[in-house]
GROMACS .gro file of N, CA, C and O in nm:
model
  468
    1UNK      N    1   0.084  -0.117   0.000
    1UNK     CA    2   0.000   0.000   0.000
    1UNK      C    3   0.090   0.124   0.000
    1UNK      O    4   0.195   0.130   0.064
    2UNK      N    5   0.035   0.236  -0.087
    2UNK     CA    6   0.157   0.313  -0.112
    2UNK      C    7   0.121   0.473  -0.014
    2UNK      O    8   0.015   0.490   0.045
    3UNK      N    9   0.204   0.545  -0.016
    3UNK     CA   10   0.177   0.653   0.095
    3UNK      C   11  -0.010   0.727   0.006
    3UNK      O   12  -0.068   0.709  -0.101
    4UNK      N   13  -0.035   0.803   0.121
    4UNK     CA   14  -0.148   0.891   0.078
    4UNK      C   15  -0.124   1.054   0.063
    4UNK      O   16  -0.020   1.088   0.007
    5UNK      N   17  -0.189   1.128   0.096
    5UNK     CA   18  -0.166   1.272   0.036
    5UNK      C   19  -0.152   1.288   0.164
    5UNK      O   20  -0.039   1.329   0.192
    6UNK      N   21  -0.243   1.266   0.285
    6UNK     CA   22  -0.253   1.264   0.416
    6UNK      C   23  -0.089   1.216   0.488
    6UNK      O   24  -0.018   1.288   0.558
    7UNK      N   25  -0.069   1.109   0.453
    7UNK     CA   26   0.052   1.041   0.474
    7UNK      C   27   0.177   1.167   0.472
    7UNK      O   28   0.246   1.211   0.564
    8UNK      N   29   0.172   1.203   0.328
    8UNK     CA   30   0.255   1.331   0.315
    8UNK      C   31   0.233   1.460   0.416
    8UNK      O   32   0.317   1.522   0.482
    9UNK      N   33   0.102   1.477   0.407
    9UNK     CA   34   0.156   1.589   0.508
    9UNK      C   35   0.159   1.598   0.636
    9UNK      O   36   0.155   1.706   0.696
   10UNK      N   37   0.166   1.490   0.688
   10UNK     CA   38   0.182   1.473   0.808
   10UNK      C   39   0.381   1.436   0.782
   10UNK      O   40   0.456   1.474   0.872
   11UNK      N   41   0.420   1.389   0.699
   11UNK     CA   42   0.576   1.426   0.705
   11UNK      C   43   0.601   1.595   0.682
   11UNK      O   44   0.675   1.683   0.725
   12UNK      N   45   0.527   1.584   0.618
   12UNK     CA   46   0.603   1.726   0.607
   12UNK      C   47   0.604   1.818   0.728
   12UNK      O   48   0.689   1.905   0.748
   13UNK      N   49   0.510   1.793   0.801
   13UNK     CA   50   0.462   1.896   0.925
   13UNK      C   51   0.538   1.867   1.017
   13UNK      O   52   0.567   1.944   1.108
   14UNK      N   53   0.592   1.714   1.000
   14UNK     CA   54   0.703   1.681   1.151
   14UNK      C   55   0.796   1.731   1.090
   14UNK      O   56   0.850   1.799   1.177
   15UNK      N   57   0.863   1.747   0.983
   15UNK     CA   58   0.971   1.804   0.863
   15UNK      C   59   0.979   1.958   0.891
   15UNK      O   60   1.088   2.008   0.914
   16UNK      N   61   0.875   2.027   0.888
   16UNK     CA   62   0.888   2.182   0.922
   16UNK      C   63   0.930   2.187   1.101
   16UNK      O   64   0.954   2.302   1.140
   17UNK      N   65   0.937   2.101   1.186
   17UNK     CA   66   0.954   2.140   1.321
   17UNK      C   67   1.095   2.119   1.332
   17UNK      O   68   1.136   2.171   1.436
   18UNK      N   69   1.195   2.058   1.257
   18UNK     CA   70   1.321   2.042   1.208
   18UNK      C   71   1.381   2.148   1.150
   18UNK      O   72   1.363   2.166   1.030
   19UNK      N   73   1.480   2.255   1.240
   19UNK     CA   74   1.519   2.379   1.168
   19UNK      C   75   1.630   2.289   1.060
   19UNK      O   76   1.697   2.190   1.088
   20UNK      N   77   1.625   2.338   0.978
   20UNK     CA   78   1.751   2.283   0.912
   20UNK      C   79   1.730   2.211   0.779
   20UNK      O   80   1.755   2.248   0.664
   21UNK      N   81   1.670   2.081   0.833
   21UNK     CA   82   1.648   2.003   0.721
   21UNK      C   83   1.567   2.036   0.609
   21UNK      O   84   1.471   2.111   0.618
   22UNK      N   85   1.619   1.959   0.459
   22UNK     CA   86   1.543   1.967   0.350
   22UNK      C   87   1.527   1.894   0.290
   22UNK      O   88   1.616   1.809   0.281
   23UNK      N   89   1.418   1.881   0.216
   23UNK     CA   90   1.341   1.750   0.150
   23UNK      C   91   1.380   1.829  -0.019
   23UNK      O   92   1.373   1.949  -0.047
   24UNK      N   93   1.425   1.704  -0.115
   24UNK     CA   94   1.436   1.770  -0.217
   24UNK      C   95   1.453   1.641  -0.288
   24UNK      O   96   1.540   1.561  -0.253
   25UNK      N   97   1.369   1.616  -0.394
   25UNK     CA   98   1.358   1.475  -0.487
   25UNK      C   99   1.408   1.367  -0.410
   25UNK      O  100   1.518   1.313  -0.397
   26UNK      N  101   1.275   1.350  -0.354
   26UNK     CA  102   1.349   1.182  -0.224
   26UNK      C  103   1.431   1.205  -0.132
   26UNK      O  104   1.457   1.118  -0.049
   27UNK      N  105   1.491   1.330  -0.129
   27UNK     CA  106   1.617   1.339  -0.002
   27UNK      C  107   1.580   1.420   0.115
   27UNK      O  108   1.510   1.520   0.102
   28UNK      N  109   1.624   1.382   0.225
   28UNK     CA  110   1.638   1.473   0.311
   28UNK      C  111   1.777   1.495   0.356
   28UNK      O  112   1.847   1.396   0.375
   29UNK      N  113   1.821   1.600   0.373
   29UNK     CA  114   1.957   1.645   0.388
   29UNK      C  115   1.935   1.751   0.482
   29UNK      O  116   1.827   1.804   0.505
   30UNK      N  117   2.080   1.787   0.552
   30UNK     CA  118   2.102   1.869   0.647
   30UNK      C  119   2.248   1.917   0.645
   30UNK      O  120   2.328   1.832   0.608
   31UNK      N  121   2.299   2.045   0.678
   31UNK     CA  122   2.459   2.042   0.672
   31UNK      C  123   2.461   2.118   0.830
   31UNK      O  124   2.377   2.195   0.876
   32UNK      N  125   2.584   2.068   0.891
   32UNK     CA  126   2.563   2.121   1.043
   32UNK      C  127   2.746   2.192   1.019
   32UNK      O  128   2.839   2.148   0.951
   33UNK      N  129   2.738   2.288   1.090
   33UNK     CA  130   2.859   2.375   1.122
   33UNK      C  131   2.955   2.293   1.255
   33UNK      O  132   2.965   2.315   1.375
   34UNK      N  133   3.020   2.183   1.153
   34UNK     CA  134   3.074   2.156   1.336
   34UNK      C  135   3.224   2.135   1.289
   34UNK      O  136   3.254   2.131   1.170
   35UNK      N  137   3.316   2.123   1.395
   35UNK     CA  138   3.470   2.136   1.389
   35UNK      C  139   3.477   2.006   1.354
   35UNK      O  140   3.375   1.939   1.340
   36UNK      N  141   3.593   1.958   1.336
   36UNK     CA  142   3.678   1.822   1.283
   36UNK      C  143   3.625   1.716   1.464
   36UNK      O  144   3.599   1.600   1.496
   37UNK      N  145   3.631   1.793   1.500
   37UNK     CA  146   3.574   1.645   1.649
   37UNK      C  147   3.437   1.641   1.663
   37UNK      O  148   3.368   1.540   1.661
   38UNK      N  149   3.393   1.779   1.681
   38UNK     CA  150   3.244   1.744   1.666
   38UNK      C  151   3.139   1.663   1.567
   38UNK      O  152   3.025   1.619   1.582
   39UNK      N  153   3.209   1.664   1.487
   39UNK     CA  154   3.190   1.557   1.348
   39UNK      C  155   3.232   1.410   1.377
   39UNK      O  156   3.154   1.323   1.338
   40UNK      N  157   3.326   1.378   1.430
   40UNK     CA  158   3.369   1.266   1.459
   40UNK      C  159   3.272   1.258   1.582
   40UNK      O  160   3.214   1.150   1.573
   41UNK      N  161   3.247   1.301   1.651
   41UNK     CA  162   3.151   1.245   1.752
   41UNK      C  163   2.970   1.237   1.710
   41UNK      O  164   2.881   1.156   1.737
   42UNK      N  165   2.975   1.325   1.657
   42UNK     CA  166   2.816   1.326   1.560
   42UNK      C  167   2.796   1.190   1.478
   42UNK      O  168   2.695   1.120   1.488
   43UNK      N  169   2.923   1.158   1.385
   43UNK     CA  170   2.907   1.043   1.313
   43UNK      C  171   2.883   0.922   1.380
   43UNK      O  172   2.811   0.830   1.340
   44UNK      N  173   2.976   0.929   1.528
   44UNK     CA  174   2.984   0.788   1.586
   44UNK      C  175   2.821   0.760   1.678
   44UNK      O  176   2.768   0.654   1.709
   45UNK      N  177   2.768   0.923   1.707
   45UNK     CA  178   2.572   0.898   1.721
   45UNK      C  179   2.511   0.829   1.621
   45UNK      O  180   2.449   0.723   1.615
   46UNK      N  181   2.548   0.930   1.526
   46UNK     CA  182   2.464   0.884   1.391
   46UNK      C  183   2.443   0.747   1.355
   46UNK      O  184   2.329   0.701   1.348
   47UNK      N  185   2.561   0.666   1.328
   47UNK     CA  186   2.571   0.511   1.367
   47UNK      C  187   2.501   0.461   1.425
   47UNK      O  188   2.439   0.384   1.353
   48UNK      N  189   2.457   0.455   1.559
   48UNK     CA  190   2.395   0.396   1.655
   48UNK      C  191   2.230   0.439   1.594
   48UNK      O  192   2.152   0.351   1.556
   49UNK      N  193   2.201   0.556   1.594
   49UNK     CA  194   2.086   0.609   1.518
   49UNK      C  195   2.026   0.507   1.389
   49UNK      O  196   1.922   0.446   1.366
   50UNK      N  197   2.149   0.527   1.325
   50UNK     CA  198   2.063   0.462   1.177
   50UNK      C  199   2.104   0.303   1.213
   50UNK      O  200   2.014   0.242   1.155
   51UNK      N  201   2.180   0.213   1.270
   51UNK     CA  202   2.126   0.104   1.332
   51UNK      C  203   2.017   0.084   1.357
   51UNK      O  204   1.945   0.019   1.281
   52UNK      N  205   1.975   0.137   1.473
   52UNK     CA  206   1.836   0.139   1.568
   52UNK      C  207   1.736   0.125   1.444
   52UNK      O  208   1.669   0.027   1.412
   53UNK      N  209   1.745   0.262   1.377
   53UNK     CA  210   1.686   0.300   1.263
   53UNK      C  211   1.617   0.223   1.134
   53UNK      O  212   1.509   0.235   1.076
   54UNK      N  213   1.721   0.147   1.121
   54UNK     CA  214   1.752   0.046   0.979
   54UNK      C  215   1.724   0.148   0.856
   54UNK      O  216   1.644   0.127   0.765
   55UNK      N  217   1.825   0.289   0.874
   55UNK     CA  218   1.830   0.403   0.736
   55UNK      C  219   2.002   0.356   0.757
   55UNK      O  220   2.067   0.288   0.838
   56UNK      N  221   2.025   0.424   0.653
   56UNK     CA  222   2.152   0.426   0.543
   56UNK      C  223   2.192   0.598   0.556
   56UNK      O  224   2.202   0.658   0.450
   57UNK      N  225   2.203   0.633   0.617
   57UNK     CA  226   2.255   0.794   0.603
   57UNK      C  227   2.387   0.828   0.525
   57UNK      O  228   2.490   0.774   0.568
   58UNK      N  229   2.397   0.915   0.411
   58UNK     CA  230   2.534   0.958   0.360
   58UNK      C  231   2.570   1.060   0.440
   58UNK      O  232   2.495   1.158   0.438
   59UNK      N  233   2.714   1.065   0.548
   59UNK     CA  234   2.757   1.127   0.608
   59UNK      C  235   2.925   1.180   0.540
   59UNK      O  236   3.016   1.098   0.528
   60UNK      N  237   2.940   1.317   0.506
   60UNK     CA  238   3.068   1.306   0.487
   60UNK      C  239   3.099   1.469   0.570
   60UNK      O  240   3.017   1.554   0.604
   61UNK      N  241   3.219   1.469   0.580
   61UNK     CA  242   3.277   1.609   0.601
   61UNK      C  243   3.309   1.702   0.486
   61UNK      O  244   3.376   1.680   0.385
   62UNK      N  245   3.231   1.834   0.533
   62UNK     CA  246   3.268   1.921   0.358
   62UNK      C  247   3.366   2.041   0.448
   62UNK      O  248   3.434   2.027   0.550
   63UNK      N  249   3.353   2.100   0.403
   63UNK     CA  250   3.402   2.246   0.433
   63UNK      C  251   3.409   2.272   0.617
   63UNK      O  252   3.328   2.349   0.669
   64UNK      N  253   3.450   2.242   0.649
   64UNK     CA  254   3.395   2.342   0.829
   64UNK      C  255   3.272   2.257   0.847
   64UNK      O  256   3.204   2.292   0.944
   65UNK      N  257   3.211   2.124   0.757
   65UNK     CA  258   3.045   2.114   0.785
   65UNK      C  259   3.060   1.972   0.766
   65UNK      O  260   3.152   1.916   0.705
   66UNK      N  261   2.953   1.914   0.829
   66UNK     CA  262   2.868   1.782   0.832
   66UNK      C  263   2.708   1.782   0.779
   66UNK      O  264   2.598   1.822   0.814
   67UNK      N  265   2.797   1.683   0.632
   67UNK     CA  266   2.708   1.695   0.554
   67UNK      C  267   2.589   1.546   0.574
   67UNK      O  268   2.633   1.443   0.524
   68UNK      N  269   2.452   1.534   0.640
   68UNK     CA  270   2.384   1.429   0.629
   68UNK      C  271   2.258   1.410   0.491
   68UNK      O  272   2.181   1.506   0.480
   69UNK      N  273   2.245   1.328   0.422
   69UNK     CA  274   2.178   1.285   0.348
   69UNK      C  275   2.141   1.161   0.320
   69UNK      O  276   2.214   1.067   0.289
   70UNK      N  277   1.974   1.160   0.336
   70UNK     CA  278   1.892   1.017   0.341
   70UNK      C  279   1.863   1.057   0.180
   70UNK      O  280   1.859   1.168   0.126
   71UNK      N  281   1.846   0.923   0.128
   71UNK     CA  282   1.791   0.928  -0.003
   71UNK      C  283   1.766   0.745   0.029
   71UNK      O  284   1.840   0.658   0.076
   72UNK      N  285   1.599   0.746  -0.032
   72UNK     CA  286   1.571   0.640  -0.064
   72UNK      C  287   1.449   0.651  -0.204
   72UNK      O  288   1.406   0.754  -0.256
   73UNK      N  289   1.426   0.546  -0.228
   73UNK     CA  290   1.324   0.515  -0.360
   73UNK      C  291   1.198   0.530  -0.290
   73UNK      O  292   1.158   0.468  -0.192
   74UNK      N  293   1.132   0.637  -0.368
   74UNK     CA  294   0.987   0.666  -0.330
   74UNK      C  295   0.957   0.796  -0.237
   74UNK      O  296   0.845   0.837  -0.207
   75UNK      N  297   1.096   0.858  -0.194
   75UNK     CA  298   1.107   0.930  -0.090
   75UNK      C  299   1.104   0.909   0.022
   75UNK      O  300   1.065   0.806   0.076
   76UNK      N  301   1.156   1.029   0.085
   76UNK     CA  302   1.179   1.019   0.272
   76UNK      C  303   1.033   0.956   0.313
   76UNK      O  304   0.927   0.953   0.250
   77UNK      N  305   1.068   0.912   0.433
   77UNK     CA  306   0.977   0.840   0.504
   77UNK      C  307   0.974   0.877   0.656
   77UNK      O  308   1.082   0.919   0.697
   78UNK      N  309   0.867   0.869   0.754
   78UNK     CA  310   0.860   0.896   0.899
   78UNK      C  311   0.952   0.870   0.954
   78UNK      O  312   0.996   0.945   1.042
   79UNK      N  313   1.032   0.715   0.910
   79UNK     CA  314   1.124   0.657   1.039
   79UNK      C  315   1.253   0.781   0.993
   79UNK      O  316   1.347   0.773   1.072
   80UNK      N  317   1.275   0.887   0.885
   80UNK     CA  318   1.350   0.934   0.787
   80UNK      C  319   1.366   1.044   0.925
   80UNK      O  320   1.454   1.075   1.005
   81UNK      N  321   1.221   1.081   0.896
   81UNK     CA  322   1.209   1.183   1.002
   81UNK      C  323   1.276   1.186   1.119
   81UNK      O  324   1.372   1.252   1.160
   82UNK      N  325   1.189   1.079   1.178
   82UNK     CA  326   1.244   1.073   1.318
   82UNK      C  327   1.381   1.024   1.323
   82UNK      O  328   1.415   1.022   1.441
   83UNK      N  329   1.478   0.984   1.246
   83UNK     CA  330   1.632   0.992   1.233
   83UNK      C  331   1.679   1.171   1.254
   83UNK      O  332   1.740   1.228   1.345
   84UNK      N  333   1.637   1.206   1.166
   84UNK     CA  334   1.674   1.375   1.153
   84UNK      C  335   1.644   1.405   1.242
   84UNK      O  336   1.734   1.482   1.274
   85UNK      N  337   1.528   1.405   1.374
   85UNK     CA  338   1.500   1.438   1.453
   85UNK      C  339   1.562   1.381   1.597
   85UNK      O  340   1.532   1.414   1.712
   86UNK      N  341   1.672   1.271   1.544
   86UNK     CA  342   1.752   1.242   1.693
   86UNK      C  343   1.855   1.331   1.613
   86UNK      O  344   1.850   1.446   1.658
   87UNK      N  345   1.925   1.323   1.534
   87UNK     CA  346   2.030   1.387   1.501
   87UNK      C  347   2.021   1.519   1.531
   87UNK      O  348   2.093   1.564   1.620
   88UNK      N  349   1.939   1.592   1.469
   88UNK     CA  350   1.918   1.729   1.557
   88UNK      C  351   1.882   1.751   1.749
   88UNK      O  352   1.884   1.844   1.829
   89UNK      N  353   1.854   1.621   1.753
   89UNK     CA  354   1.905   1.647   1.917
   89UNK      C  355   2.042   1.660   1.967
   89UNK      O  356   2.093   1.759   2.021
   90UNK      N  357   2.106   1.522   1.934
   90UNK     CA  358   2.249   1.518   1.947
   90UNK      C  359   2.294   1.647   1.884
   90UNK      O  360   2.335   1.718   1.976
   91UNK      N  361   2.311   1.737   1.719
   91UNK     CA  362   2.335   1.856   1.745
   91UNK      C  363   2.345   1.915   1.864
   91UNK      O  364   2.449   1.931   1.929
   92UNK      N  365   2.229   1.950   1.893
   92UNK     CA  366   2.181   2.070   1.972
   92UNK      C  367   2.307   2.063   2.127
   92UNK      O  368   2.381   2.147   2.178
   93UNK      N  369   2.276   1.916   2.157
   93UNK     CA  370   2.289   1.911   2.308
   93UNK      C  371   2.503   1.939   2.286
   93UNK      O  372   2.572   2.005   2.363
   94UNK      N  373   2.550   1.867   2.164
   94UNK     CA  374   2.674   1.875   2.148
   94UNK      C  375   2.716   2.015   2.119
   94UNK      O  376   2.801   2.066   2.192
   95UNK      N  377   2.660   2.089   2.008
   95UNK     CA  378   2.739   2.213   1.945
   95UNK      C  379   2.638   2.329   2.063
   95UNK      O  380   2.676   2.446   2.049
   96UNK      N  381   2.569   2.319   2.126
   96UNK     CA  382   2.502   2.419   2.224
   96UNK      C  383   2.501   2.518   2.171
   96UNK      O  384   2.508   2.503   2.049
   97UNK      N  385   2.494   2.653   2.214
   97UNK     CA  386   2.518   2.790   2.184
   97UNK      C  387   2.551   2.804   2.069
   97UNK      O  388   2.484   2.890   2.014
   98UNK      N  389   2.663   2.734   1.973
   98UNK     CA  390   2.618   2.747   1.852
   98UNK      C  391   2.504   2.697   1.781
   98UNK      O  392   2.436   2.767   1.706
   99UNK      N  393   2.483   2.579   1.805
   99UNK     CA  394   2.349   2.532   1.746
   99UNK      C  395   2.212   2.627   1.796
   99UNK      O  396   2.107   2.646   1.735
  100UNK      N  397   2.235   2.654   1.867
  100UNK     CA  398   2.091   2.786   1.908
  100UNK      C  399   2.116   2.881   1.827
  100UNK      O  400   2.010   2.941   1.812
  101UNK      N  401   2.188   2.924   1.771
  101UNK     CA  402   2.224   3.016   1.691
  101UNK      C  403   2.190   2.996   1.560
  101UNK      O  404   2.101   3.060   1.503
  102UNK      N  405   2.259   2.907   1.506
  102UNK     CA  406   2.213   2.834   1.425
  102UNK      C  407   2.088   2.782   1.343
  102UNK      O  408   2.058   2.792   1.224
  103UNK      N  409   2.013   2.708   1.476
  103UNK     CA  410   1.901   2.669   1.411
  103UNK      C  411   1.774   2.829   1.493
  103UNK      O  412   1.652   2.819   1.480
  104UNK      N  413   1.813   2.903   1.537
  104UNK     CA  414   1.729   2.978   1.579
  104UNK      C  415   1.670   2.989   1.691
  104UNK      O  416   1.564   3.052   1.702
  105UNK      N  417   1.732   2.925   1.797
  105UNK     CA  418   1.651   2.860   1.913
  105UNK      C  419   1.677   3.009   2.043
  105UNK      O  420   1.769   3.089   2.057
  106UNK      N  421   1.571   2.992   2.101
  106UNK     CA  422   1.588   3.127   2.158
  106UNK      C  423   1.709   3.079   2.292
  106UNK      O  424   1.734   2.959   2.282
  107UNK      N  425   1.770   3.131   2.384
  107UNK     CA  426   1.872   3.115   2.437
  107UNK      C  427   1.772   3.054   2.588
  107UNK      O  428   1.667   3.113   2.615
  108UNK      N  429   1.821   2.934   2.674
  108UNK     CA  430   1.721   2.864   2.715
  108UNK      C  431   1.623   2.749   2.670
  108UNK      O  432   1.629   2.643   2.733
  109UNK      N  433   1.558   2.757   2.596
  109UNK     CA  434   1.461   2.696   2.505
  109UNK      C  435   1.611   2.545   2.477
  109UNK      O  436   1.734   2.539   2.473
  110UNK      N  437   1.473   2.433   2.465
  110UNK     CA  438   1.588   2.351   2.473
  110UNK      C  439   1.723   2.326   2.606
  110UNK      O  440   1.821   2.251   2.598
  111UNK      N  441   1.688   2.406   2.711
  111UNK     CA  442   1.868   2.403   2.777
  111UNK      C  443   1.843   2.258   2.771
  111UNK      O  444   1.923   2.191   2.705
  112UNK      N  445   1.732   2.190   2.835
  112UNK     CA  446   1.813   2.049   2.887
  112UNK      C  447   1.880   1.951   2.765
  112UNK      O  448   1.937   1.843   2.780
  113UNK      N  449   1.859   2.010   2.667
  113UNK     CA  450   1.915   1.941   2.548
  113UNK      C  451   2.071   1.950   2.549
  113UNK      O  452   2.159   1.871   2.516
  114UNK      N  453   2.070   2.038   2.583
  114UNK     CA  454   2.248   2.074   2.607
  114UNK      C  455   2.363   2.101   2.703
  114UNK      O  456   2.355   2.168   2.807
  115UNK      N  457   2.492   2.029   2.646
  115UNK     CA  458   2.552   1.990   2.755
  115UNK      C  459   2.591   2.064   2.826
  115UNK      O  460   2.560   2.177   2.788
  116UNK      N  461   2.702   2.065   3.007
  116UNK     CA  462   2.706   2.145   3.030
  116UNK      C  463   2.645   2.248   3.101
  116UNK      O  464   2.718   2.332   3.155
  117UNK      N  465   2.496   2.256   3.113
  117UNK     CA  466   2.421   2.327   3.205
  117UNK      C  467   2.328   2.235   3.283
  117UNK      O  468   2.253   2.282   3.369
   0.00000   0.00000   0.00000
């Protein structure tokens, strides 16, 4: 049975509560501002994530950034979602103060997400 119109926008609506991410022909992608360790520690979450998960995430390092991208046949999917949506936790709670910055988060909002306080 294949998704519905309903189906869709109910991704999309958990998709808009995700600063960051973007949906674009089947993909969801994200690029995060993090240093050479913070990346190495993001990736070694991410792992455990898309385990749990059973997604395939393309993770590489670009520029200063961590680049994530799901791509599957037929397009992103909920469990897609809720991947992006631990990963943007781990963000948050790791890069702190920058990631509030970042994704827009007012200063507070989120603290217990992040480490450190």
């Amino acid at each position: 049975m294949g998704r519905t119109e309903q189906d869709d926008n109910v991704l999309l609506d958990a998709l808009r509560e995700l600063n960051g991410w973007v949906a674009d022909d089947g993909r969801l992608s994200r690029s995060l501002p993090l240093d050479d360790s913070q990346h190495a520690e993001l990736a070694e979450q991410i792992k455990i994530f898309a385990d749990t998960l059973g997604v395939r995430p393309d993770v590489r390092r670009t520029d200063e950034a961590t680049l994530i991208v799901l791509a599957r046949e037929g397009g992103f999917s909920l469990t897609d979602v809720t991947f992006a949506g631990r990963v943007e936790t781990a963000y948050i709670t790791m890069a702190g103060d920058l990631a509030a910055e970042e994704t827009g988060l007012a200063k507070g909002r989120f603290r217990w997400l992040r480490r450190g306080e």
